[in-house]
PDB file of C-alpha atoms in Angstrom:
ATOM      1  CA  MET L   5      -0.067   0.001   0.080  1.00 42.00           C
ATOM      2  CA  LYS L   6       1.478   3.319  -1.054  1.00 58.00           C
ATOM      3  CA  ASN L   7       1.734   6.219   1.490  1.00 74.00           C
ATOM      4  CA  ALA L   8      -0.345   9.306   1.658  1.00 93.00           C
ATOM      5  CA  SER L   9       1.132  12.622   0.702  1.00 97.00           C
ATOM      6  CA  THR L  10       2.022  15.160   3.057  1.00 98.00           C
ATOM      7  CA  VAL L  11       2.800  18.761   1.682  1.00 98.00           C
ATOM      8  CA  TYR L  12       5.644  20.539   3.612  1.00 98.00           C
ATOM      9  CA  LEU L  13       5.849  24.451   3.202  1.00 98.00           C
ATOM     10  CA  ILE L  14       9.651  24.808   3.346  1.00 97.00           C
ATOM     11  CA  PRO L  15      10.736  28.383   4.101  1.00 97.00           C
ATOM     12  CA  THR L  16      13.624  29.831   2.900  1.00 96.00           C
ATOM     13  CA  PHE L  17      16.099  32.789   3.734  1.00 95.00           C
ATOM     14  CA  LEU L  18      15.167  36.485   2.946  1.00 95.00           C
ATOM     15  CA  ASP L  19      19.039  37.450   2.535  1.00 94.00           C
ATOM     16  CA  GLU L  20      21.704  34.997   1.750  1.00 90.00           C
ATOM     17  CA  SER L  21      23.584  36.108   4.931  1.00 91.00           C
ATOM     18  CA  GLY L  22      20.704  35.152   6.982  1.00 91.00           C
ATOM     19  CA  LEU L  23      20.835  31.250   6.606  1.00 91.00           C
ATOM     20  CA  HIS L  24      21.468  31.155  10.386  1.00 92.00           C
ATOM     21  CA  VAL L  25      17.525  32.435  11.296  1.00 93.00           C
ATOM     22  CA  LEU L  26      16.482  29.065   9.852  1.00 95.00           C
ATOM     23  CA  PRO L  27      15.515  26.322  12.314  1.00 95.00           C
ATOM     24  CA  ASP L  28      17.167  22.992  12.092  1.00 93.00           C
ATOM     25  CA  TYR L  29      13.936  21.041  11.639  1.00 95.00           C
ATOM     26  CA  ILE L  30      13.816  22.334   8.244  1.00 97.00           C
ATOM     27  CA  LEU L  31      16.401  20.163   7.134  1.00 96.00           C
ATOM     28  CA  ASP L  32      14.313  16.875   8.203  1.00 96.00           C
ATOM     29  CA  ALA L  33      11.510  18.028   6.226  1.00 97.00           C
ATOM     30  CA  VAL L  34      13.738  18.383   3.093  1.00 97.00           C
ATOM     31  CA  LYS L  35      15.213  14.975   3.643  1.00 96.00           C
ATOM     32  CA  ILE L  36      11.451  13.472   3.484  1.00 96.00           C
ATOM     33  CA  ALA L  37      10.505  15.298   0.442  1.00 97.00           C
ATOM     34  CA  GLU L  38      10.360  13.505  -2.896  1.00 97.00           C
ATOM     35  CA  VAL L  39       9.145  16.174  -5.126  1.00 98.00           C
ATOM     36  CA  PHE L  40       9.968  20.070  -4.988  1.00 98.00           C
ATOM     37  CA  PHE L  41       7.283  22.569  -6.240  1.00 97.00           C
ATOM     38  CA  VAL L  42       9.253  25.912  -6.609  1.00 96.00           C
ATOM     39  CA  GLU L  43       9.216  29.454  -7.210  1.00 93.00           C
ATOM     40  CA  ASN L  44      12.531  29.733  -8.899  1.00 93.00           C
ATOM     41  CA  GLU L  45      14.189  26.320  -9.594  1.00 95.00           C
ATOM     42  CA  ARG L  46      17.679  27.741  -9.875  1.00 95.00           C
ATOM     43  CA  SER L  47      17.734  29.487  -6.886  1.00 95.00           C
ATOM     44  CA  ALA L  48      15.619  26.943  -4.658  1.00 96.00           C
ATOM     45  CA  ARG L  49      18.490  24.240  -5.795  1.00 97.00           C
ATOM     46  CA  ARG L  50      21.428  26.514  -4.549  1.00 96.00           C
ATOM     47  CA  TYR L  51      19.409  27.075  -1.402  1.00 96.00           C
ATOM     48  CA  LEU L  52      18.908  23.311  -0.644  1.00 97.00           C
ATOM     49  CA  LYS L  53      22.919  22.496  -1.353  1.00 95.00           C
ATOM     50  CA  LYS L  54      23.461  25.023   1.116  1.00 94.00           C
ATOM     51  CA  LEU L  55      21.091  23.146   3.590  1.00 94.00           C
ATOM     52  CA  TRP L  56      22.476  19.856   2.990  1.00 95.00           C
ATOM     53  CA  LYS L  57      25.738  19.700   0.987  1.00 95.00           C
ATOM     54  CA  GLU L  58      25.403  15.965   0.239  1.00 96.00           C
ATOM     55  CA  MET L  59      21.817  16.106  -1.407  1.00 96.00           C
ATOM     56  CA  ASP L  60      21.794  14.544  -4.748  1.00 96.00           C
ATOM     57  CA  ILE L  61      19.818  17.504  -6.241  1.00 95.00           C
ATOM     58  CA  ASP L  62      19.263  15.658  -9.592  1.00 94.00           C
ATOM     59  CA  SER L  63      17.672  12.573  -8.310  1.00 95.00           C
ATOM     60  CA  TYR L  64      14.326  14.572  -7.233  1.00 96.00           C
ATOM     61  CA  ARG L  65      11.589  15.770  -9.326  1.00 95.00           C
ATOM     62  CA  TRP L  66      11.041  19.205 -10.066  1.00 96.00           C
ATOM     63  CA  PHE L  67       8.154  21.820 -10.821  1.00 95.00           C
ATOM     64  CA  THR L  68       8.170  25.394 -11.332  1.00 94.00           C
ATOM     65  CA  ILE L  69       5.203  27.165  -9.823  1.00 92.00           C
ATOM     66  CA  HIS L  70       3.591  29.894 -12.526  1.00 79.00           C
ATOM     67  CA  LYS L  71       0.666  30.998  -9.974  1.00 64.00           C
ATOM     68  CA  THR L  72      -2.366  29.450 -11.566  1.00 62.00           C
ATOM     69  CA  GLU L  73      -0.869  27.780 -14.431  1.00 86.00           C
ATOM     70  CA  GLU L  74      -3.251  24.700 -15.148  1.00 90.00           C
ATOM     71  CA  THR L  75      -0.387  22.239 -16.068  1.00 92.00           C
ATOM     72  CA  VAL L  76       1.336  22.748 -12.553  1.00 94.00           C
ATOM     73  CA  LYS L  77      -2.112  22.289 -10.665  1.00 94.00           C
ATOM     74  CA  HIS L  78      -2.307  18.923 -12.862  1.00 95.00           C
ATOM     75  CA  GLU L  79       1.090  17.818 -11.860  1.00 96.00           C
ATOM     76  CA  PHE L  80       0.710  18.419  -8.177  1.00 97.00           C
ATOM     77  CA  LEU L  81      -2.260  16.527  -8.062  1.00 96.00           C
ATOM     78  CA  GLN L  82      -0.838  13.712  -9.933  1.00 97.00           C
ATOM     79  CA  GLN L  83       2.047  13.511  -7.316  1.00 97.00           C
ATOM     80  CA  ILE L  84      -0.561  13.336  -4.378  1.00 97.00           C
ATOM     81  CA  LYS L  85      -2.570  10.722  -6.339  1.00 96.00           C
ATOM     82  CA  LEU L  86       1.193   8.698  -6.490  1.00 97.00           C
ATOM     83  CA  GLY L  87       1.381   9.348  -2.512  1.00 97.00           C
ATOM     84  CA  LYS L  88       4.573  11.470  -2.996  1.00 97.00           C
ATOM     85  CA  GLN L  89       5.938  13.591  -0.122  1.00 98.00           C
ATOM     86  CA  ILE L  90       5.818  17.234  -1.418  1.00 98.00           C
ATOM     87  CA  ALA L  91       7.717  20.128  -0.503  1.00 98.00           C
ATOM     88  CA  ILE L  92       7.002  23.622  -1.699  1.00 98.00           C
ATOM     89  CA  ILE L  93       9.456  26.535  -1.619  1.00 97.00           C
ATOM     90  CA  SER L  94       9.003  30.089  -2.414  1.00 93.00           C
ATOM     91  CA  GLU L  95      11.795  32.782  -3.551  1.00 92.00           C
ATOM     92  CA  ALA L  96      11.884  34.373  -0.199  1.00 90.00           C
ATOM     93  CA  GLY L  97      10.210  33.738   3.043  1.00 92.00           C
ATOM     94  CA  CYS L  98       7.488  31.482   3.698  1.00 94.00           C
ATOM     95  CA  PRO L  99       5.446  29.764   0.846  1.00 93.00           C
ATOM     96  CA  GLY L 100       1.621  30.790   0.578  1.00 91.00           C
ATOM     97  CA  ILE L 101       2.376  34.259   1.977  1.00 92.00           C
ATOM     98  CA  ALA L 102       2.368  36.979  -0.441  1.00 88.00           C
ATOM     99  CA  ASP L 103       3.447  33.945  -2.738  1.00 88.00           C
ATOM    100  CA  PRO L 104       1.957  31.782  -5.656  1.00 88.00           C
ATOM    101  CA  GLY L 105       2.500  28.652  -3.422  1.00 91.00           C
ATOM    102  CA  GLN L 106      -0.893  29.412  -1.765  1.00 93.00           C
ATOM    103  CA  THR L 107      -2.785  27.950  -5.035  1.00 92.00           C
ATOM    104  CA  LEU L 108      -1.129  24.648  -4.687  1.00 95.00           C
ATOM    105  CA  VAL L 109      -1.746  24.694  -0.904  1.00 96.00           C
ATOM    106  CA  ALA L 110      -5.590  25.274  -1.894  1.00 96.00           C
ATOM    107  CA  LEU L 111      -5.342  22.131  -3.993  1.00 96.00           C
ATOM    108  CA  ALA L 112      -3.929  20.046  -0.940  1.00 97.00           C
ATOM    109  CA  GLN L 113      -6.856  21.235   1.282  1.00 97.00           C
ATOM    110  CA  GLU L 114      -9.234  20.675  -0.967  1.00 97.00           C
ATOM    111  CA  ALA L 115      -7.692  17.170  -1.622  1.00 96.00           C
ATOM    112  CA  GLY L 116      -7.475  16.596   2.270  1.00 96.00           C
ATOM    113  CA  ILE L 117      -3.913  16.182   2.116  1.00 96.00           C
ATOM    114  CA  PRO L 118      -2.044  17.179   5.364  1.00 97.00           C
ATOM    115  CA  VAL L 119      -0.265  20.519   4.951  1.00 98.00           C
ATOM    116  CA  LYS L 120       2.790  21.128   7.311  1.00 98.00           C
ATOM    117  CA  PRO L 121       3.726  24.763   7.497  1.00 97.00           C
ATOM    118  CA  LEU L 122       7.373  25.215   8.930  1.00 97.00           C
ATOM    119  CA  VAL L 123       8.548  28.030  10.984  1.00 95.00           C
ATOM    120  CA  GLY L 124      10.831  30.404   9.055  1.00 95.00           C
ATOM    121  CA  PRO L 125      11.471  33.942   8.303  1.00 96.00           C
ATOM    122  CA  ASN L 126       8.523  36.250   7.074  1.00 96.00           C
ATOM    123  CA  SER L 127       9.257  39.735   6.151  1.00 96.00           C
ATOM    124  CA  ILE L 128       5.750  40.763   6.955  1.00 97.00           C
ATOM    125  CA  LEU L 129       5.745  39.982  10.658  1.00 97.00           C
ATOM    126  CA  LEU L 130       9.394  40.746  11.418  1.00 98.00           C
ATOM    127  CA  ALA L 131       8.807  44.324   9.999  1.00 98.00           C
ATOM    128  CA  LEU L 132       5.596  44.424  11.939  1.00 98.00           C
ATOM    129  CA  MET L 133       7.361  43.050  15.114  1.00 98.00           C
ATOM    130  CA  ALA L 134      10.044  45.711  15.061  1.00 98.00           C
ATOM    131  CA  SER L 135       7.858  48.812  13.948  1.00 98.00           C
ATOM    132  CA  GLY L 136       6.165  49.666  17.299  1.00 98.00           C
ATOM    133  CA  MET L 137       3.000  49.628  15.343  1.00 98.00           C
ATOM    134  CA  ASN L 138      -0.416  47.914  15.650  1.00 98.00           C
ATOM    135  CA  GLY L 139       0.376  44.148  15.950  1.00 97.00           C
ATOM    136  CA  GLN L 140      -3.288  43.583  16.816  1.00 98.00           C
ATOM    137  CA  HIS L 141      -5.015  45.378  14.034  1.00 98.00           C
ATOM    138  CA  PHE L 142      -3.274  45.174  10.810  1.00 98.00           C
ATOM    139  CA  GLN L 143      -3.420  44.507   7.064  1.00 98.00           C
ATOM    140  CA  PHE L 144      -1.231  43.470   4.335  1.00 98.00           C
ATOM    141  CA  HIS L 145      -1.962  45.082   0.953  1.00 98.00           C
ATOM    142  CA  GLY L 146       0.786  43.386  -1.259  1.00 96.00           C
ATOM    143  CA  TYR L 147       1.684  46.226  -4.020  1.00 97.00           C
ATOM    144  CA  LEU L 148       0.237  49.342  -4.474  1.00 98.00           C
ATOM    145  CA  PRO L 149      -0.872  50.921  -7.588  1.00 98.00           C
ATOM    146  CA  ILE L 150       2.059  51.912  -9.888  1.00 96.00           C
ATOM    147  CA  GLU L 151       0.188  54.587 -11.527  1.00 97.00           C
ATOM    148  CA  THR L 152       0.934  57.837  -9.605  1.00 96.00           C
ATOM    149  CA  ALA L 153      -2.728  59.089  -9.335  1.00 97.00           C
ATOM    150  CA  GLU L 154      -4.122  55.703  -8.288  1.00 98.00           C
ATOM    151  CA  ARG L 155      -1.068  55.289  -5.982  1.00 98.00           C
ATOM    152  CA  ILE L 156      -1.763  58.474  -4.193  1.00 98.00           C
ATOM    153  CA  LYS L 157      -5.505  57.842  -3.703  1.00 98.00           C
ATOM    154  CA  ARG L 158      -4.693  54.684  -2.191  1.00 98.00           C
ATOM    155  CA  LEU L 159      -2.205  55.958   0.166  1.00 98.00           C
ATOM    156  CA  LYS L 160      -4.908  58.405   1.163  1.00 98.00           C
ATOM    157  CA  GLU L 161      -7.579  55.804   1.644  1.00 98.00           C
ATOM    158  CA  LEU L 162      -5.017  53.646   4.052  1.00 98.00           C
ATOM    159  CA  GLU L 163      -4.405  57.000   5.796  1.00 98.00           C
ATOM    160  CA  ILE L 164      -7.986  57.519   6.484  1.00 98.00           C
ATOM    161  CA  ILE L 165      -8.707  53.963   7.563  1.00 98.00           C
ATOM    162  CA  SER L 166      -5.638  53.761   9.838  1.00 98.00           C
ATOM    163  CA  ARG L 167      -6.677  57.184  11.430  1.00 98.00           C
ATOM    164  CA  LYS L 168     -10.323  55.924  11.844  1.00 98.00           C
ATOM    165  CA  GLU L 169      -9.348  52.455  13.384  1.00 98.00           C
ATOM    166  CA  GLY L 170      -5.725  52.792  14.697  1.00 98.00           C
ATOM    167  CA  SER L 171      -4.715  49.964  12.310  1.00 98.00           C
ATOM    168  CA  ALA L 172      -1.229  49.468  10.943  1.00 98.00           C
ATOM    169  CA  HIS L 173      -0.947  48.859   7.011  1.00 98.00           C
ATOM    170  CA  ILE L 174       1.916  47.013   5.389  1.00 98.00           C
ATOM    171  CA  PHE L 175       2.696  46.960   1.716  1.00 98.00           C
ATOM    172  CA  ILE L 176       5.587  46.326  -0.772  1.00 98.00           C
ATOM    173  CA  GLU L 177       7.157  47.261  -4.011  1.00 98.00           C
ATOM    174  CA  THR L 178       9.285  46.066  -6.625  1.00 97.00           C
ATOM    175  CA  PRO L 179      12.903  47.029  -5.407  1.00 97.00           C
ATOM    176  CA  TYR L 180      13.875  49.393  -8.356  1.00 98.00           C
ATOM    177  CA  ARG L 181      10.756  51.339  -7.677  1.00 98.00           C
ATOM    178  CA  ASN L 182      11.051  51.935  -3.827  1.00 98.00           C
ATOM    179  CA  ASN L 183      12.425  55.450  -3.993  1.00 98.00           C
ATOM    180  CA  VAL L 184       9.277  56.226  -6.196  1.00 98.00           C
ATOM    181  CA  LEU L 185       7.062  54.652  -3.858  1.00 98.00           C
ATOM    182  CA  VAL L 186       8.991  56.582  -0.744  1.00 98.00           C
ATOM    183  CA  ASP L 187       8.570  59.859  -2.505  1.00 98.00           C
ATOM    184  CA  SER L 188       5.060  59.358  -3.111  1.00 98.00           C
ATOM    185  CA  ILE L 189       4.478  58.621   0.759  1.00 98.00           C
ATOM    186  CA  LEU L 190       6.220  61.639   1.859  1.00 98.00           C
ATOM    187  CA  LYS L 191       4.407  63.990  -0.556  1.00 98.00           C
ATOM    188  CA  THR L 192       0.896  62.296   0.019  1.00 98.00           C
ATOM    189  CA  CYS L 193       0.635  61.780   3.797  1.00 98.00           C
ATOM    190  CA  VAL L 194       0.126  63.933   6.475  1.00 98.00           C
ATOM    191  CA  GLN L 195       3.293  65.055   8.673  1.00 98.00           C
ATOM    192  CA  THR L 196       2.502  63.077  11.904  1.00 98.00           C
ATOM    193  CA  THR L 197       1.362  59.829  10.396  1.00 98.00           C
ATOM    194  CA  ARG L 198       4.381  57.342  11.083  1.00 98.00           C
ATOM    195  CA  LEU L 199       6.101  55.088   8.420  1.00 98.00           C
ATOM    196  CA  CYS L 200       8.282  52.157   8.965  1.00 98.00           C
ATOM    197  CA  ILE L 201      10.897  51.087   6.140  1.00 98.00           C
ATOM    198  CA  ALA L 202      12.477  47.947   6.853  1.00 98.00           C
ATOM    199  CA  VAL L 203      15.096  47.117   4.504  1.00 98.00           C
ATOM    200  CA  ASN L 204      17.325  43.869   4.082  1.00 97.00           C
ATOM    201  CA  LEU L 205      15.575  41.913   6.907  1.00 97.00           C
ATOM    202  CA  THR L 206      17.879  39.258   8.329  1.00 96.00           C
ATOM    203  CA  GLY L 207      20.781  40.502   6.435  1.00 96.00           C
ATOM    204  CA  LYS L 208      23.976  42.094   7.595  1.00 95.00           C
ATOM    205  CA  SER L 209      22.604  45.662   6.712  1.00 96.00           C
ATOM    206  CA  GLU L 210      19.316  44.975   7.848  1.00 97.00           C
ATOM    207  CA  SER L 211      17.417  48.481   8.949  1.00 98.00           C
ATOM    208  CA  ILE L 212      14.128  48.570  10.633  1.00 98.00           C
ATOM    209  CA  GLN L 213      13.104  52.437  11.399  1.00 98.00           C
ATOM    210  CA  THR L 214       9.833  53.815  12.391  1.00 98.00           C
ATOM    211  CA  LYS L 215       9.341  57.809  12.033  1.00 98.00           C
ATOM    212  CA  THR L 216       6.985  60.269  11.238  1.00 98.00           C
ATOM    213  CA  ILE L 217       6.386  61.728   7.793  1.00 98.00           C
ATOM    214  CA  GLU L 218       8.023  64.952   9.005  1.00 98.00           C
ATOM    215  CA  ALA L 219      11.191  63.161  10.250  1.00 98.00           C
ATOM    216  CA  TRP L 220      11.422  61.083   7.278  1.00 98.00           C
ATOM    217  CA  LYS L 221      11.575  64.116   5.217  1.00 98.00           C
ATOM    218  CA  ASN L 222      14.438  65.567   7.019  1.00 97.00           C
ATOM    219  CA  LYS L 223      16.709  62.720   5.437  1.00 95.00           C
ATOM    220  CA  VAL L 224      15.078  60.731   2.784  1.00 96.00           C
ATOM    221  CA  PRO L 225      16.684  57.278   2.484  1.00 96.00           C
ATOM    222  CA  ASP L 226      17.810  55.859  -0.959  1.00 98.00           C
ATOM    223  CA  ILE L 227      16.439  52.251  -0.831  1.00 98.00           C
ATOM    224  CA  ASN L 228      16.774  51.771  -4.433  1.00 98.00           C
ATOM    225  CA  LYS L 229      17.055  48.132  -5.303  1.00 97.00           C
ATOM    226  CA  GLN L 230      16.995  46.836  -1.776  1.00 97.00           C
ATOM    227  CA  PRO L 231      13.955  44.587  -0.456  1.00 97.00           C
ATOM    228  CA  ALA L 232      11.768  46.295   1.734  1.00 98.00           C
ATOM    229  CA  ILE L 233       8.786  46.294   3.699  1.00 98.00           C
ATOM    230  CA  PHE L 234       6.611  49.540   4.306  1.00 98.00           C
ATOM    231  CA  ILE L 235       4.209  49.873   7.303  1.00 98.00           C
ATOM    232  CA  LEU L 236       1.998  52.987   7.800  1.00 98.00           C
ATOM    233  CA  GLN L 237      -0.137  53.969  10.763  1.00 98.00           C
ATOM    234  CA  ALA L 238      -1.804  57.341  10.943  1.00 98.00           C
ATOM    235  CA  GLU L 239      -2.331  59.430  14.354  1.00 95.00           C
ATOM    236  CA  ARG L 240      -5.733  59.115  15.621  1.00 90.00           C
TER     237      ARG L 240
END
């Protein structure tokens, strides 16, 4: 009788110098896994070799996650039918959180397959923990609109909600557009609103600072091409 599948959600590092923050039991799950569904095969292979130097990478089956691509869904369900032990690895942090892996996890839940989420670094939570903002009432918005007018409108909406509810609002941007986003925030939000900018989390150059908009204007940060998390909370 074949074994039943289990889906392991394997966290990875946020920064290549931050391998030390990963708990040892992740390696145990990697050694159990037979099939890997990954956001980026090249970086996932490199990561696993860092965890387990003796790993015979080519002896495993590899599938690249392409958001909701039907062929990947089909392959995932096939591996479940075969009773394979499956691992999902995102490009940074925890699978399923701001990550295309959530689609496969949903399939596993629908199929009644056990899903094992493993502890690892999550940039959203790490930034919120260190921000001093409301950890009991917060919302993650992903990416804000790229178009300037829509982005300004959205920032104003978030500020109004935050002021009314006392909530913290978390968002991200493609690293090469970070400075444009910061400029929009500083030009749009009121002076007393607090902004946390968390950059290079778990890395050697990690920086997590919370200041008012007024204080940020005195020294505008240059965070071009650096992975960052932004958190906004208005004064009530």
